[in-house]
Amino acid sequence: MRSGVVRAVRSRLKVPAVHVDHCHEAGRVRGVPRFNCKSAIGKLGDDPDTLRRAISYLEGNLWNPTLVAQGVYRQPS
């Protein structure tokens, strides 16, 4: 059933299979992102927390230490 839904959406939108994104647990189609976006989502394990950490890294937030006491810094985890 799941692959049938993906095939139906793919044929209707005339989009190659690699561009249709679906939830592996529920089998529902989430959207049709560009190939690089779909690839990145897959490499991040479909995990929103991992994606948030990657965004923080790109924004420079991960490497900004917090001053805890004079001369003592805490790195964000």
Coordinates of N, CA and C in Angstrom, one line a residue:
M1 N 0.8 -1.2 0.0 CA 0.0 0.0 0.0 C 0.9 1.3 0.0
R2 N 1.9 1.3 0.8 CA 2.7 2.5 0.9 C 3.4 2.8 -0.4
S3 N 4.0 1.8 -1.0 CA 4.7 2.1 -2.3 C 3.7 2.4 -3.4
G4 N 2.4 1.9 -3.3 CA 1.4 2.3 -4.2 C 1.1 3.8 -4.1
V5 N 1.0 4.3 -2.9 CA 0.7 5.7 -2.7 C 1.9 6.6 -3.3
V6 N 3.1 6.2 -3.0 CA 4.2 6.9 -3.6 C 4.2 6.8 -5.1
R7 N 4.0 5.7 -5.7 CA 3.9 5.5 -7.1 C 2.8 6.4 -7.7
A8 N 1.7 6.5 -7.1 CA 0.6 7.3 -7.6 C 0.9 8.7 -7.6
V9 N 1.5 9.2 -6.5 CA 1.9 10.6 -6.4 C 3.0 10.9 -7.5
R10 N 3.9 10.0 -7.6 CA 5.0 10.2 -8.5 C 4.5 10.3 -9.9
S11 N 3.6 9.4 -10.3 CA 3.1 9.4 -11.7 C 2.2 10.6 -12.0
R12 N 1.5 11.0 -11.0 CA 0.6 12.2 -11.2 C 1.4 13.5 -11.3
L13 N 2.5 13.6 -10.5 CA 3.3 14.8 -10.5 C 4.4 14.8 -11.5
K14 N 4.6 13.6 -12.2 CA 5.7 13.4 -13.2 C 7.0 13.7 -12.6
V15 N 7.3 13.2 -11.3 CA 8.5 13.5 -10.6 C 9.2 12.1 -10.4
P16 N 10.6 12.1 -10.7 CA 11.3 10.9 -10.4 C 11.2 10.4 -9.0
A17 N 11.3 9.1 -8.8 CA 11.1 8.5 -7.5 C 12.0 9.1 -6.4
V18 N 13.2 9.5 -6.7 CA 14.1 10.0 -5.7 C 13.7 11.4 -5.2
H19 N 12.7 12.0 -5.8 CA 12.3 13.3 -5.3 C 11.1 13.3 -4.4
V20 N 10.4 12.2 -4.4 CA 9.2 12.1 -3.5 C 9.6 11.6 -2.1
D21 N 9.3 12.4 -1.1 CA 9.7 12.1 0.2 C 8.5 11.6 1.0
H22 N 8.7 10.5 1.7 CA 7.6 10.0 2.5 C 8.1 9.5 3.9
C23 N 7.1 9.5 4.8 CA 7.4 9.0 6.1 C 7.5 7.5 6.1
H24 N 8.6 6.9 6.6 CA 8.8 5.5 6.5 C 7.9 4.7 7.5
E25 N 7.5 5.4 8.6 CA 6.7 4.8 9.6 C 5.2 4.7 9.2
A26 N 4.7 5.9 8.7 CA 3.3 6.0 8.4 C 3.0 5.7 6.9
G27 N 4.1 5.8 6.1 CA 3.9 5.6 4.6 C 3.3 6.7 3.9
R28 N 3.0 7.9 4.5 CA 2.4 9.0 3.8 C 3.4 9.9 3.2
V29 N 3.0 10.5 2.1 CA 3.9 11.4 1.4 C 4.0 12.7 2.1
R30 N 5.2 13.2 2.4 CA 5.4 14.5 3.1 C 5.5 15.6 2.1
G31 N 6.1 15.3 0.9 CA 6.2 16.4 -0.1 C 7.2 16.0 -1.2
V32 N 7.5 16.9 -2.0 CA 8.4 16.7 -3.1 C 9.5 17.7 -3.1
P33 N 10.5 17.5 -2.2 CA 11.6 18.5 -2.1 C 12.6 18.3 -3.2
R34 N 13.5 19.2 -3.4 CA 14.6 19.1 -4.4 C 15.5 18.0 -3.9
F35 N 16.2 17.4 -4.9 CA 17.0 16.2 -4.6 C 18.0 16.5 -3.4
N36 N 18.7 17.6 -3.4 CA 19.7 17.9 -2.4 C 19.1 18.0 -1.0
C37 N 17.9 18.6 -0.9 CA 17.2 18.7 0.3 C 16.7 17.3 0.8
K38 N 16.2 16.5 -0.1 CA 15.8 15.1 0.3 C 17.0 14.3 0.8
S39 N 18.1 14.5 0.1 CA 19.3 13.7 0.4 C 19.8 14.2 1.8
A40 N 19.8 15.4 2.1 CA 20.2 16.0 3.4 C 19.3 15.4 4.5
I41 N 18.0 15.5 4.3 CA 17.1 15.0 5.3 C 17.4 13.5 5.6
G42 N 17.6 12.7 4.6 CA 17.9 11.3 4.8 C 19.2 11.1 5.5
K43 N 20.2 11.9 5.2 CA 21.5 11.7 5.8 C 21.5 12.2 7.3
L44 N 20.5 13.0 7.6 CA 20.4 13.5 9.0 C 19.4 12.5 9.8
G45 N 19.1 11.4 9.1 CA 18.3 10.4 9.8 C 16.8 10.7 10.0
D46 N 16.3 11.7 9.2 CA 14.9 12.1 9.4 C 14.6 12.6 10.8
D47 N 15.6 13.1 11.5 CA 15.5 13.5 12.9 C 15.5 15.0 13.0
P48 N 14.4 15.6 13.5 CA 14.3 17.0 13.6 C 15.3 17.6 14.6
D49 N 15.6 16.9 15.6 CA 16.6 17.4 16.6 C 18.0 17.6 15.9
T50 N 18.4 16.6 15.1 CA 19.6 16.6 14.4 C 19.6 17.8 13.4
L51 N 18.5 18.0 12.8 CA 18.4 19.1 11.8 C 18.5 20.4 12.5
R52 N 17.9 20.5 13.7 CA 18.0 21.8 14.5 C 19.5 22.1 14.9
R53 N 20.2 21.0 15.3 CA 21.6 21.2 15.7 C 22.5 21.6 14.4
A54 N 22.1 21.0 13.3 CA 22.8 21.4 12.1 C 22.6 22.9 11.7
I55 N 21.4 23.4 11.9 CA 21.0 24.8 11.7 C 21.8 25.7 12.7
S56 N 21.8 25.3 14.0 CA 22.6 26.0 15.0 C 24.0 26.1 14.6
Y57 N 24.6 25.0 14.1 CA 26.0 25.0 13.7 C 26.2 26.0 12.5
L58 N 25.3 26.0 11.5 CA 25.4 26.9 10.4 C 25.3 28.4 10.8
E59 N 24.5 28.6 11.8 CA 24.2 30.0 12.3 C 25.4 30.4 13.3
G60 N 26.3 29.5 13.6 CA 27.4 29.8 14.5 C 27.1 29.8 16.0
N61 N 25.9 29.2 16.3 CA 25.5 29.2 17.7 C 26.2 28.0 18.5
L62 N 26.6 27.0 17.8 CA 27.2 25.8 18.6 C 28.6 26.2 19.1
W63 N 29.3 27.0 18.5 CA 30.7 27.3 18.9 C 30.8 28.5 19.7
N64 N 29.7 29.1 20.1 CA 29.8 30.3 21.0 C 29.8 29.8 22.4
P65 N 30.9 29.8 23.2 CA 30.9 29.4 24.5 C 30.1 30.4 25.5
T66 N 29.6 29.8 26.5 CA 28.9 30.6 27.5 C 29.9 30.9 28.7
L67 N 30.0 32.1 29.1 CA 30.9 32.4 30.3 C 30.1 32.0 31.5
V68 N 30.7 31.1 32.3 CA 30.1 30.6 33.5 C 30.6 31.3 34.7
A69 N 31.9 31.5 34.7 CA 32.6 32.3 35.8 C 33.9 32.9 35.1
Q70 N 34.5 33.7 35.8 CA 35.7 34.4 35.2 C 36.7 33.3 34.7
G71 N 36.9 33.3 33.4 CA 37.9 32.4 32.8 C 37.3 31.0 32.6
V72 N 36.1 30.7 32.9 CA 35.5 29.4 32.8 C 34.3 29.5 31.8
Y73 N 34.5 28.7 30.7 CA 33.5 28.8 29.6 C 32.8 27.4 29.5
R74 N 31.6 27.4 29.1 CA 30.9 26.1 28.8 C 30.5 26.1 27.4
Q75 N 30.9 25.0 26.7 CA 30.5 24.8 25.3 C 29.1 24.2 25.2
P76 N 28.3 24.7 24.3 CA 27.0 24.2 24.1 C 27.1 22.7 23.7
S77 N 26.2 21.9 24.1 CA 26.2 20.5 23.6 C 25.3 20.2 22.4

